[in-house]
Amino acid sequence: MIAKTSQKELNTLLKIHFGYDSFLPNQLAVINDVLAKNDVLTIMPTGGGKSICFQLPALAMPGTTVVISPLIALMKDQVDALRANGIPAAYYNSSQAPEVQETIFEELKAGALKLFYVAPESLATFDTLFQDLPINLFAIDEAHCISSWGHDFRPAYTQLGSLKTRFPQVPVMALTATADRTTQDDIVAQLAIPNAQKHLASFDRPNLYLEVRPAQNRIQQIIDFIESRTDESGIIYCLSRKSTEKIADRLVALGFEAKAYHAGMPAASRSKTQEDFINDRTPIIVATIAFGMGIDKSNVRWVIHYNLPKNIEGYYQEIGRGGRDGLPANALLFYSFADVAQLRRFISQSDNAEVEYAKLERMQQFAEALSCRRIALLNYFGEHVVDNCRQCDMCTQPPMYFDATLLTQKICSAVARLNEKEAMGTVVDVLRGAQNAQIFEKGLQHIKTYGAVKDISWLDLQQYVIQLLNQGVLRINFKENAQLELTPLAKQVLFENRAVQLAVLQKVDSTTKKKAKKSTEKTGLFEKLRLLRQQLAKEEGVPAYVIFGDVSLKDMEAKLPTNESEFLEVSGVGQAKLEKYAVPFLEAIAEHKVSVKPKTTTHEQSYQLFLDGLTVTEIAVARGLKEDTIYAHLQKMHANGEQINLSQFVSETEVEQVRVARTHVPKAEGLKPYFEFLEAKLPYWKIRMALYFLDEATS
Ligand code: ADP
Ligand code: ZN
């Protein structure tokens, strides 16, 4: 007999233990399936909220939930987070000290653990013990590791197939963030859960702003990008170890806190770097793609690809490390043909070259897209969306087109005259009439189109050539030194006057910078709460986000709770965190409120006294300022829209005198000429105010 847990009870559990007010999409459906003892397959993108899918049922049911997870770091983080929420949980792995392992065995036997995390390699150790325990669920995280189709196959996962035969009564939940259809079928087959209920969440990560830029002057672009985001965590991915170090050095030299990370570093400094990143001590990591696997850091605010990833799966996984807390995050990709050429060289040595070339081409198409990037991305994963997302560069700054028929003819003609034997760079050089050694050695200055396009910069011209590649007017022959060749379309352009439209190049302007400023705008409280969080995390020896995620801190900043019941309203505050952290955080919030007295400007202060009934002379005395200044303050407040009757200070006759004076004195010379013209009969402040009236009347 299974006691049915009502939705209301589930909501209460969610609030008390995790501090959330509602479920994310699919969570409730998955949970209800488990409670009904169904097997489930849950596919959710990173950050979609998979953990709650098994953590909540674990609390709603008697017994222990066993979570199988491949990465020790991930297990540790999840257990830390659960304990911070007051939920008894532990993890086991072969590297723990025997005493620690012994304690865990005891706790398990005593039924003291709601959640027990174990690596698949260690599962056999528990074969007999599990038989005697009230296990209520096997949750298999990163379930794609079971499939040799998946991209992270782990042999130990294949043993999991026997769980269903050994524990037929216990529901099995497979969770993953990879969507590939073949892998899904393989997971279900290998785990022997043919009747698993499938829950496929959308792969969209609407909080990620997607942007692709030409890889010109990348370092400078990166510096501009992070300048306004110095407090935010971010990752810069590079293809080579050398470039990770080079870029990190550049950034450090400029005063940014950045560190390199790659597989060639000693293990100790690798894990130190990772720890520093997780704990907000080093905000910027410049890494090869080895970095980020198994990192659960929720407040990564931006991910930059310095180089083109070799396929969309990789790109998506890497940008997925940004914005896991649901707050806005940026994904910025730099696209260059040099990268394409280099990746193609790598691929040529691979056994699976054909597939990899095809995947790289899809990646290129994404980078070159001139319409919504999100649509392109989701369609790749088989999610057919048609609406523009308004959260990518193509949606926010859609390209404009111009008639580029003549330009295209010139470019194609150059390619033809070079006998389709030269690479893009040389073609651009020829068109621009470059005077370099290579040109002269080959005698290319004698070609008829030499110097035909001098008015377009080298980089811009290169971008137009790339657009022509995308449109299928030109093609690159990678097998022949990446030489540019004409397609049948090019011949139509050359000989049949076929029209060509090209996108106007977008200057990398300050749009994104402005955006960024907005996201880092702070009242100062967030910063204070962040420091408090960091300090508490240090004391407890847990990652900062285990205390509170950025979402919770932002919510505190918005709600400014003053007591415990208001604190409980904050997202991410459940019973345990209320008891543990209400005091320090409420104190910090209260202190902050006192410290930021509403700022009043000097003219506001004068105006306040004026409203209090003081005369201008009295205000001047009270504030130790000149009367002249007080009049200027009042005038300023009037200009700000305050209802002050200024005509009590200056008569119509005086205004008229100033009007006449204005026709005689030179403009833009200040007030002195007026003063002299009017023979010092009007004080400066009256002149200023009269001019203000006159300007007001004409505006
Ligand atoms: P995944 O494992 O799918 O990548 P997580 O389980 O780590 O995702 O959850 C992602 C983020 O969403 C975490 O910061 C988590 O605290 C938050 N989260 C999960 N469920 C909810 C919910 N119901 N309401 C608000 N935030 C949630
Ligand atoms: Zn879009």
XYZ file of C-alpha atoms and ligand atoms in Angstrom:
727
model
C 0.000 0.000 0.000
C 1.517 3.296 -1.042
C 0.448 6.358 0.847
C -0.435 8.932 -1.734
C 1.294 12.219 -1.206
C -0.857 15.145 -2.133
C 0.383 17.965 -4.315
C 0.015 20.288 -1.405
C 2.287 18.139 0.726
C 4.849 18.072 -2.072
C 4.745 21.857 -2.290
C 5.221 22.100 1.433
C 8.217 19.751 1.318
C 9.685 21.828 -1.502
C 9.362 25.018 0.499
C 10.464 23.667 3.865
C 13.510 21.783 2.628
C 14.618 23.711 -0.428
C 12.948 27.078 -0.013
C 11.276 27.085 -3.430
C 7.720 28.204 -3.974
C 6.926 26.189 -7.065
C 8.234 23.403 -9.229
C 10.162 23.968 -12.419
C 8.698 22.490 -15.621
C 8.556 18.678 -15.554
C 9.724 18.291 -11.961
C 6.303 17.563 -10.567
C 5.399 15.119 -13.327
C 8.612 13.179 -12.750
C 8.103 13.149 -8.997
C 4.548 11.892 -9.306
C 5.751 9.067 -11.501
C 8.308 7.962 -8.944
C 5.771 8.132 -6.161
C 3.550 5.888 -8.278
C 6.531 3.475 -8.451
C 7.084 3.947 -12.171
C 10.497 3.829 -13.782
C 11.364 7.097 -15.456
C 13.743 8.578 -17.967
C 14.225 12.300 -17.411
C 16.016 14.427 -19.953
C 16.507 18.001 -18.914
C 19.076 20.550 -19.943
C 21.756 21.540 -17.485
C 20.244 23.814 -14.911
C 16.782 22.391 -15.550
C 16.498 21.147 -11.975
C 17.148 17.432 -12.204
C 18.271 16.979 -8.610
C 14.911 17.915 -7.119
C 13.347 15.151 -9.229
C 14.873 12.503 -6.956
C 15.640 14.539 -3.847
C 12.034 15.426 -3.221
C 10.656 11.870 -3.597
C 13.437 10.770 -1.253
C 11.869 12.997 1.390
C 8.306 12.071 0.559
C 8.884 8.320 0.887
C 10.056 6.200 3.791
C 13.488 4.611 3.277
C 16.626 5.650 1.457
C 17.190 6.863 -2.098
C 20.372 5.620 -3.738
C 21.879 8.041 -6.206
C 24.437 6.722 -8.661
C 26.693 9.449 -9.916
C 29.929 9.267 -11.897
C 31.859 12.164 -10.449
C 33.113 12.421 -6.910
C 33.211 16.220 -7.006
C 29.558 16.345 -8.012
C 28.519 13.913 -5.302
C 30.322 15.924 -2.684
C 28.715 19.173 -3.791
C 25.240 17.704 -3.820
C 25.695 16.155 -0.401
C 27.015 19.453 0.968
C 24.012 21.234 -0.471
C 21.589 18.697 0.986
C 23.166 18.921 4.412
C 23.022 22.689 4.272
C 19.296 22.199 3.835
C 19.217 19.932 6.861
C 18.707 16.721 4.899
C 20.682 13.674 6.062
C 22.805 12.572 3.122
C 26.205 10.990 2.514
C 28.384 9.790 -0.320
C 30.744 6.886 -0.588
C 33.820 6.343 -2.670
C 36.890 4.189 -2.584
C 39.225 7.053 -1.705
C 37.603 7.782 1.659
C 39.341 6.810 4.890
C 38.177 3.449 6.360
C 36.688 5.172 9.458
C 34.627 7.451 7.256
C 33.424 4.507 5.221
C 32.576 2.621 8.402
C 30.440 5.496 9.682
C 28.573 5.644 6.402
C 27.823 1.898 6.562
C 26.470 2.342 10.070
C 24.297 5.279 9.101
C 22.942 3.389 6.127
C 22.105 0.351 8.221
C 20.429 2.477 10.838
C 18.241 4.053 8.170
C 19.638 7.461 9.089
C 20.226 8.607 5.506
C 17.544 9.942 3.208
C 19.949 10.075 0.277
C 22.999 7.980 -0.361
C 25.358 8.809 -3.238
C 27.663 6.196 -4.672
C 29.873 5.847 -7.742
C 29.008 2.909 -10.018
C 32.459 1.441 -9.402
C 31.690 1.082 -5.689
C 28.213 -0.297 -6.074
C 29.295 -3.920 -5.703
C 30.450 -3.180 -2.138
C 26.815 -2.704 -1.183
C 25.336 -5.752 -2.922
C 24.267 -7.519 0.248
C 23.592 -4.490 2.398
C 21.115 -3.028 -0.094
C 19.104 -6.262 0.009
C 18.287 -5.590 3.649
C 17.518 -1.902 3.302
C 14.265 -0.119 2.529
C 15.533 1.414 -0.703
C 12.825 3.528 -2.267
C 14.506 4.625 -5.506
C 17.623 4.188 -7.617
C 18.397 7.492 -9.279
C 21.008 7.195 -12.013
C 22.531 10.560 -12.766
C 24.356 11.219 -16.045
C 22.652 8.115 -17.352
C 24.018 8.617 -20.857
C 27.297 7.193 -19.525
C 25.740 3.755 -19.853
C 25.527 4.039 -23.609
C 28.414 3.579 -25.951
C 26.503 5.938 -28.243
C 26.696 8.639 -25.658
C 29.728 10.831 -25.534
C 31.011 9.842 -22.068
C 30.760 6.074 -22.010
C 31.786 4.586 -18.658
C 32.134 0.809 -18.489
C 31.136 0.650 -14.800
C 27.710 1.961 -15.744
C 26.935 -1.236 -17.646
C 26.615 -3.127 -14.340
C 23.560 -1.035 -13.550
C 21.524 -3.214 -15.869
C 21.201 -5.784 -13.087
C 19.549 -3.386 -10.626
C 16.112 -3.984 -12.047
C 16.447 -7.763 -11.814
C 17.843 -7.675 -8.306
C 15.425 -5.032 -7.015
C 12.320 -5.446 -9.142
C 10.174 -3.478 -6.665
C 12.366 -0.412 -6.582
C 11.718 2.238 -9.229
C 14.676 3.319 -11.339
C 15.088 6.902 -12.499
C 17.572 7.684 -15.261
C 18.567 11.319 -15.618
C 20.678 13.007 -18.233
C 21.128 16.199 -20.170
C 21.890 14.638 -23.532
C 19.007 14.361 -25.898
C 20.145 12.126 -28.675
C 17.434 9.615 -29.592
C 19.723 6.598 -29.962
C 21.223 7.208 -26.546
C 17.765 7.413 -24.987
C 16.786 4.037 -26.399
C 20.052 2.572 -25.266
C 19.600 3.823 -21.708
C 16.143 2.289 -21.437
C 17.322 -1.014 -22.916
C 20.450 -1.341 -20.832
C 18.748 -0.456 -17.562
C 15.991 -2.915 -18.406
C 13.277 -0.351 -17.828
C 11.257 -0.776 -21.033
C 8.191 0.834 -19.521
C 9.985 3.903 -18.250
C 7.934 7.066 -18.444
C 9.811 9.578 -20.541
C 9.995 13.203 -19.557
C 11.772 15.309 -22.100
C 12.149 18.903 -21.104
C 12.825 21.623 -23.602
C 16.486 22.177 -24.250
C 16.065 25.863 -24.411
C 18.045 27.924 -21.938
C 16.202 31.201 -22.320
C 18.436 33.044 -19.872
C 21.508 32.529 -22.059
C 22.091 35.396 -24.452
C 23.712 33.901 -27.567
C 26.142 35.936 -29.573
C 28.698 35.241 -32.282
C 31.327 37.718 -33.397
C 34.024 37.611 -36.021
C 37.318 36.708 -34.386
C 39.012 40.026 -35.031
C 41.146 41.382 -32.287
C 39.687 38.872 -29.882
C 41.698 39.812 -26.830
C 40.628 43.426 -27.039
C 37.034 42.366 -27.508
C 37.298 40.130 -24.475
C 38.781 42.909 -22.387
C 35.975 45.246 -23.403
C 33.500 42.534 -22.584
C 34.737 41.727 -19.091
C 35.671 45.244 -18.090
C 32.179 45.942 -16.859
C 31.818 42.496 -15.318
C 34.767 42.284 -12.995
C 32.786 40.725 -10.157
C 31.208 38.072 -12.291
C 32.433 34.542 -12.796
C 33.162 33.508 -16.337
C 35.000 30.951 -18.433
C 37.007 31.535 -21.597
C 37.436 28.348 -23.614
C 40.423 27.954 -25.938
C 41.594 25.234 -28.235
C 45.200 25.043 -27.075
C 46.953 24.935 -23.730
C 49.313 27.616 -24.903
C 46.564 30.092 -25.620
C 44.954 29.506 -22.213
C 48.205 30.624 -20.595
C 48.792 33.455 -23.004
C 45.340 34.935 -22.506
C 45.337 34.448 -18.745
C 48.705 36.241 -18.577
C 47.381 39.122 -20.648
C 44.354 39.504 -18.429
C 46.375 39.309 -15.237
C 48.765 41.929 -16.564
C 45.779 44.198 -17.046
C 44.651 43.685 -13.480
C 41.945 41.073 -13.963
C 41.863 38.073 -11.674
C 42.240 35.238 -14.118
C 43.827 31.800 -14.104
C 44.634 29.282 -16.786
C 43.474 25.682 -16.607
C 44.443 22.776 -18.841
C 45.149 19.082 -18.664
C 48.915 19.629 -18.835
C 49.016 21.285 -15.421
C 49.894 19.289 -12.285
C 46.797 17.758 -10.709
C 47.242 19.776 -7.525
C 47.233 23.152 -9.197
C 44.368 22.072 -11.418
C 42.177 21.254 -8.488
C 43.274 24.399 -6.654
C 42.268 26.494 -9.659
C 38.952 24.732 -9.843
C 38.311 25.225 -6.119
C 39.166 28.913 -6.362
C 36.719 29.309 -9.174
C 33.929 27.434 -7.416
C 34.404 29.482 -4.275
C 34.353 32.821 -6.084
C 38.004 33.506 -5.286
C 39.085 33.537 -8.933
C 36.361 34.933 -11.134
C 37.882 34.210 -14.542
C 39.187 30.886 -15.835
C 40.835 30.548 -19.222
C 40.640 26.862 -20.001
C 40.654 24.082 -22.492
C 37.383 22.207 -22.661
C 38.676 19.841 -19.978
C 37.472 22.456 -17.528
C 33.934 22.451 -16.279
C 33.106 18.754 -16.296
C 31.339 18.040 -13.082
C 31.337 21.602 -11.864
C 28.072 22.537 -10.316
C 28.743 26.249 -9.931
C 25.470 27.998 -10.484
C 26.571 31.628 -10.904
C 28.776 31.479 -13.981
C 27.643 34.673 -15.707
C 29.389 34.311 -19.046
C 31.107 31.755 -21.240
C 33.353 32.901 -24.058
C 34.582 30.625 -26.821
C 37.865 32.062 -27.955
C 37.967 29.338 -30.597
C 35.270 27.603 -32.535
C 34.117 24.355 -30.839
C 34.306 21.302 -33.023
C 30.624 20.470 -32.803
C 27.334 21.825 -31.524
C 27.061 19.222 -28.770
C 30.291 20.475 -27.241
C 29.343 24.115 -27.694
C 25.981 23.554 -26.061
C 27.473 21.670 -23.143
C 30.052 24.393 -22.558
C 27.692 27.342 -22.737
C 25.356 25.308 -20.520
C 27.766 25.933 -17.667
C 26.619 29.545 -17.704
C 23.556 30.763 -15.832
C 22.536 27.540 -14.133
C 20.798 29.626 -11.496
C 18.429 30.918 -14.148
C 19.722 34.485 -13.995
C 20.863 36.128 -17.225
C 24.170 34.904 -18.630
C 26.077 35.542 -21.847
C 27.460 33.052 -24.341
C 29.887 34.713 -26.716
C 31.513 32.790 -29.543
C 34.357 34.033 -31.727
C 34.310 32.640 -35.206
C 37.269 32.441 -37.528
C 38.169 30.548 -40.635
C 41.608 29.849 -39.272
C 39.911 27.810 -36.521
C 37.875 25.913 -39.061
C 41.017 25.065 -40.964
C 42.789 23.936 -37.810
C 39.873 21.804 -36.633
C 39.706 20.216 -40.037
C 43.367 19.305 -39.744
C 42.706 17.612 -36.400
C 39.727 15.785 -37.789
C 41.661 14.514 -40.782
C 43.646 12.339 -38.378
C 40.565 10.886 -36.734
C 39.031 7.473 -37.432
C 35.591 8.965 -37.515
C 36.484 11.816 -39.832
C 33.414 11.837 -42.004
C 31.007 12.264 -39.095
C 33.233 14.852 -37.502
C 33.507 16.934 -40.646
C 29.727 16.927 -40.898
C 29.402 18.036 -37.283
C 31.928 20.801 -37.769
C 29.976 22.023 -40.752
C 26.846 22.257 -38.643
C 28.802 24.228 -36.078
C 29.954 26.573 -38.821
C 26.418 27.000 -40.077
C 25.348 27.983 -36.602
C 28.144 30.542 -36.337
C 27.325 31.952 -39.738
C 23.572 32.033 -39.266
C 21.959 35.325 -40.189
C 18.735 34.522 -38.377
C 17.817 33.564 -34.798
C 20.634 31.486 -33.295
C 18.411 29.803 -30.775
C 16.161 28.446 -33.471
C 19.232 27.045 -35.208
C 20.493 25.497 -31.990
C 17.247 23.924 -30.860
C 16.499 22.595 -34.296
C 19.832 20.855 -34.198
C 18.652 18.990 -31.121
C 15.418 18.112 -32.827
C 13.287 20.723 -31.107
C 11.379 22.518 -33.772
C 10.842 26.088 -32.804
C 9.785 28.830 -35.151
C 9.484 31.930 -33.021
C 12.459 34.265 -32.789
C 13.917 34.279 -29.311
C 14.807 37.973 -28.880
C 17.719 36.752 -26.760
C 20.413 36.420 -29.365
C 22.438 38.830 -31.452
C 20.466 38.098 -34.610
C 17.177 38.849 -32.876
C 18.309 41.976 -31.057
C 20.379 43.416 -33.910
C 18.994 41.828 -37.063
C 21.270 42.327 -40.048
C 20.458 44.865 -42.749
C 21.266 44.060 -46.342
C 22.699 46.051 -49.185
C 22.977 45.400 -52.887
C 26.404 43.858 -53.169
C 26.194 42.668 -56.763
C 29.052 44.817 -57.985
C 31.237 44.008 -54.990
C 30.550 40.306 -55.479
C 31.443 40.551 -59.143
C 34.772 42.115 -58.254
C 35.496 39.424 -55.681
C 34.504 36.578 -58.001
C 36.469 38.091 -60.791
C 39.572 38.188 -58.605
C 39.070 34.554 -57.687
C 38.735 33.682 -61.359
C 41.822 35.655 -62.352
C 43.785 33.907 -59.627
C 42.750 30.656 -61.339
C 40.917 29.608 -58.157
C 44.264 28.710 -56.656
C 44.650 31.208 -53.825
C 43.343 31.183 -50.262
C 41.024 33.797 -48.849
C 43.764 35.995 -47.416
C 45.511 36.358 -50.750
C 42.291 37.099 -52.571
C 41.548 39.875 -50.093
C 45.117 41.177 -50.452
C 44.805 41.300 -54.214
C 41.474 43.104 -54.110
C 42.857 45.665 -51.716
C 46.036 46.165 -53.711
C 48.270 45.025 -50.869
C 51.962 45.704 -51.336
C 53.496 42.754 -49.547
C 56.270 40.382 -50.436
C 53.984 37.496 -51.223
C 52.037 39.543 -53.754
C 55.159 40.775 -55.495
C 56.840 37.374 -55.474
C 53.880 35.867 -57.216
C 53.497 38.863 -59.482
C 49.893 39.287 -58.426
C 50.080 43.075 -58.750
C 49.629 42.595 -62.491
C 46.250 40.954 -62.137
C 43.443 43.060 -63.505
C 41.414 43.188 -60.291
C 44.454 44.156 -58.225
C 43.343 47.040 -56.028
C 39.718 46.908 -57.235
C 38.288 47.203 -53.698
C 40.493 49.636 -51.858
C 37.722 51.389 -49.983
C 36.791 48.440 -47.754
C 39.016 47.476 -44.843
C 40.832 44.156 -44.944
C 38.771 42.601 -42.137
C 35.468 43.811 -43.530
C 36.279 42.504 -46.956
C 37.152 39.163 -45.428
C 33.747 39.115 -43.732
C 32.019 39.760 -47.049
C 33.943 36.878 -48.596
C 32.769 34.673 -45.719
C 29.194 35.716 -46.407
C 29.674 34.710 -50.016
C 30.874 31.323 -48.813
C 27.724 30.986 -46.726
C 25.554 31.935 -49.625
C 27.229 29.318 -51.761
C 28.718 31.791 -54.221
C 32.241 30.778 -53.293
C 33.586 27.663 -51.656
C 36.760 26.684 -49.880
C 38.638 23.667 -51.078
C 40.182 22.440 -47.862
C 41.986 19.657 -49.651
C 43.916 22.154 -51.782
C 45.400 24.608 -49.293
C 42.018 26.097 -48.567
C 41.930 27.777 -51.955
C 38.856 29.816 -52.867
C 36.835 28.476 -55.765
C 33.822 29.656 -57.732
C 30.535 27.795 -57.654
C 27.923 27.782 -60.418
C 26.236 30.632 -58.526
C 29.372 32.727 -58.916
C 29.252 32.212 -62.626
C 25.670 33.506 -62.660
C 26.825 36.574 -60.766
C 29.672 37.155 -63.167
C 27.991 36.429 -66.457
C 24.237 36.708 -65.918
C 24.208 39.681 -63.598
C 22.587 37.728 -60.816
C 21.921 40.086 -57.874
C 23.562 39.499 -54.503
C 22.556 40.936 -51.140
C 25.052 40.969 -48.302
C 24.506 41.801 -44.669
C 25.822 45.151 -43.529
C 28.596 44.396 -41.052
C 27.724 45.181 -37.501
C 30.351 47.123 -35.703
C 31.058 45.532 -32.386
C 29.627 48.413 -30.456
C 28.731 49.144 -26.919
C 25.326 47.457 -26.979
C 26.544 44.448 -25.088
C 28.534 46.608 -22.739
C 25.447 48.561 -21.828
C 23.616 45.335 -21.252
C 26.381 44.166 -19.007
C 26.382 47.299 -16.931
C 22.754 46.762 -16.282
C 23.346 43.295 -14.962
C 26.094 44.422 -12.629
C 24.255 47.467 -11.415
C 24.092 47.127 -7.701
C 22.931 48.939 -4.701
C 25.886 47.546 -2.834
C 23.788 45.171 -0.772
C 24.282 42.267 -3.125
C 28.017 42.763 -2.818
C 27.790 42.781 0.981
C 25.654 39.658 1.008
C 28.098 37.999 -1.335
C 30.961 38.709 1.039
C 28.969 37.436 3.974
C 28.188 34.284 2.011
C 31.854 33.856 1.186
C 32.867 34.231 4.785
C 30.269 31.718 5.991
C 31.286 29.297 3.244
C 34.872 29.541 4.358
C 33.939 28.884 7.978
C 31.905 25.838 7.010
C 34.306 24.609 4.347
C 31.657 24.411 1.620
C 31.350 26.134 -1.745
C 29.685 29.520 -1.517
C 26.606 28.534 -3.491
C 25.844 25.807 -0.969
C 25.013 28.583 1.491
C 22.858 30.524 -0.979
C 22.765 30.878 -4.737
C 22.887 34.267 -6.421
C 19.153 33.976 -6.994
C 18.573 33.998 -3.244
C 20.899 36.955 -2.670
C 19.223 38.916 -5.457
C 15.875 38.114 -3.936
C 17.043 39.376 -0.540
C 18.218 42.561 -2.190
C 14.825 43.014 -3.800
C 12.680 42.064 -0.793
C 14.832 43.515 2.002
C 13.383 41.183 4.642
C 13.346 42.591 8.159
C 12.267 39.537 10.140
C 12.277 35.761 10.000
C 8.938 35.319 8.348
C 9.899 37.755 5.620
C 13.234 35.967 5.293
C 11.378 32.706 4.682
C 9.746 34.357 1.665
C 13.115 34.562 -0.039
C 13.649 32.018 -2.819
C 15.952 29.249 -1.643
C 15.244 29.774 2.060
C 13.770 26.667 3.637
C 13.472 25.731 7.296
C 17.101 24.693 7.775
C 18.556 27.784 6.121
C 16.143 29.985 7.993
C 17.434 28.634 11.284
C 21.057 28.788 10.271
C 21.342 31.969 8.294
C 18.450 34.276 9.108
C 20.398 36.053 11.830
C 23.579 36.987 9.959
C 21.771 37.872 6.746
C 19.027 39.882 8.413
C 21.695 41.758 10.338
C 23.611 42.535 7.185
C 20.451 43.759 5.490
C 19.497 45.943 8.462
C 22.996 47.418 8.663
C 22.934 48.181 5.005
C 19.637 50.004 5.307
C 21.050 52.260 8.009
C 24.233 52.935 6.095
C 22.502 54.119 2.969
C 20.565 57.119 4.122
C 18.669 58.421 1.167
C 21.147 60.650 -0.628
C 19.988 64.215 -1.080
C 21.725 66.626 -3.360
C 22.755 70.061 -2.218
C 19.977 71.759 -4.164
C 17.445 69.338 -2.703
C 18.598 70.351 0.776
C 18.140 74.052 0.045
C 14.740 73.359 -1.437
C 13.726 71.397 1.645
C 14.510 74.419 3.846
C 12.618 76.646 1.442
C 9.606 74.350 1.790
C 10.052 74.542 5.547
C 9.329 78.278 5.215
C 12.804 79.826 5.428
C 13.636 82.847 3.294
C 16.510 82.686 0.838
C 18.662 84.766 3.169
C 17.886 82.466 6.083
C 18.700 79.396 4.000
C 21.978 80.940 2.944
C 22.894 81.600 6.543
C 21.730 78.183 7.707
C 23.755 76.421 5.039
C 26.737 78.738 5.046
C 26.318 79.423 1.345
C 25.887 82.567 -0.725
C 22.357 83.745 -1.494
C 23.276 83.619 -5.129
C 23.866 79.893 -4.775
C 20.533 79.314 -3.064
C 18.709 81.035 -5.926
C 20.565 78.760 -8.324
C 19.457 75.737 -6.284
C 15.831 76.782 -6.406
C 16.084 77.397 -10.103
C 17.557 73.924 -10.578
C 14.730 72.349 -8.585
C 12.261 74.236 -10.753
C 13.972 72.855 -13.821
C 13.615 69.394 -12.256
C 9.885 69.916 -12.228
C 9.247 71.244 -8.708
C 6.435 73.771 -8.350
C 8.264 76.891 -7.207
C 6.977 80.350 -8.000
C 10.210 81.888 -9.284
C 8.541 85.046 -10.628
C 8.385 86.293 -7.048
C 12.152 86.796 -7.346
C 12.437 88.491 -10.735
C 9.989 91.039 -12.086
C 8.705 91.174 -15.655
C 10.580 94.415 -16.219
C 13.822 92.773 -15.190
C 13.213 89.858 -17.543
C 12.551 92.354 -20.320
C 15.821 94.159 -19.571
C 17.717 90.892 -19.879
C 15.889 90.083 -23.123
C 17.044 93.365 -24.627
C 20.546 92.803 -23.279
C 20.626 89.433 -25.002
C 20.292 91.038 -28.419
C 23.428 93.054 -27.713
C 25.853 90.763 -25.924
C 27.867 88.014 -27.579
C 26.542 84.504 -27.073
C 28.346 81.904 -25.042
C 30.325 84.382 -23.003
C 28.708 83.730 -19.628
C 26.843 86.251 -17.491
C 29.477 88.935 -17.205
C 28.622 90.790 -20.475
C 24.989 91.033 -19.288
C 26.054 92.332 -15.928
C 28.131 95.026 -17.599
C 25.562 95.847 -20.247
C 22.969 96.369 -17.534
C 25.451 98.539 -15.641
C 25.480 96.273 -12.594
C 21.855 97.060 -11.865
C 20.855 93.412 -11.750
C 22.707 90.852 -9.645
C 24.051 87.753 -11.373
C 21.442 85.472 -9.967
C 18.635 87.645 -11.405
C 20.270 87.583 -14.815
C 20.628 83.801 -14.643
C 17.014 83.368 -13.629
C 15.723 85.800 -16.260
C 17.651 83.903 -18.949
C 16.137 80.704 -17.637
C 12.638 82.212 -18.065
C 13.451 83.374 -21.568
C 14.784 79.950 -22.550
C 11.787 78.252 -21.026
C 9.454 80.510 -22.977
C 11.105 79.621 -26.259
C 11.605 75.892 -25.685
P 20.602 20.133 -13.187
O 21.144 19.025 -12.317
O 19.455 19.732 -14.026
O 21.656 20.833 -13.979
P 20.073 21.397 -10.673
O 19.347 20.317 -10.016
O 21.493 21.631 -10.288
O 20.000 21.238 -12.253
O 19.242 22.743 -10.519
C 19.595 23.918 -11.216
C 19.289 25.152 -10.378
O 17.882 25.325 -10.247
C 19.846 25.062 -8.994
O 20.396 26.324 -8.659
C 18.627 24.748 -8.151
O 18.805 25.201 -6.852
C 17.522 25.468 -8.890
N 16.188 24.870 -8.699
C 15.865 23.575 -8.797
N 14.534 23.397 -8.600
C 14.006 24.631 -8.377
C 12.672 25.122 -8.114
N 11.627 24.311 -8.052
N 12.526 26.458 -7.942
C 13.589 27.296 -8.021
N 14.853 26.891 -8.271
C 15.070 25.576 -8.449
Zn 17.134 34.695 -31.457
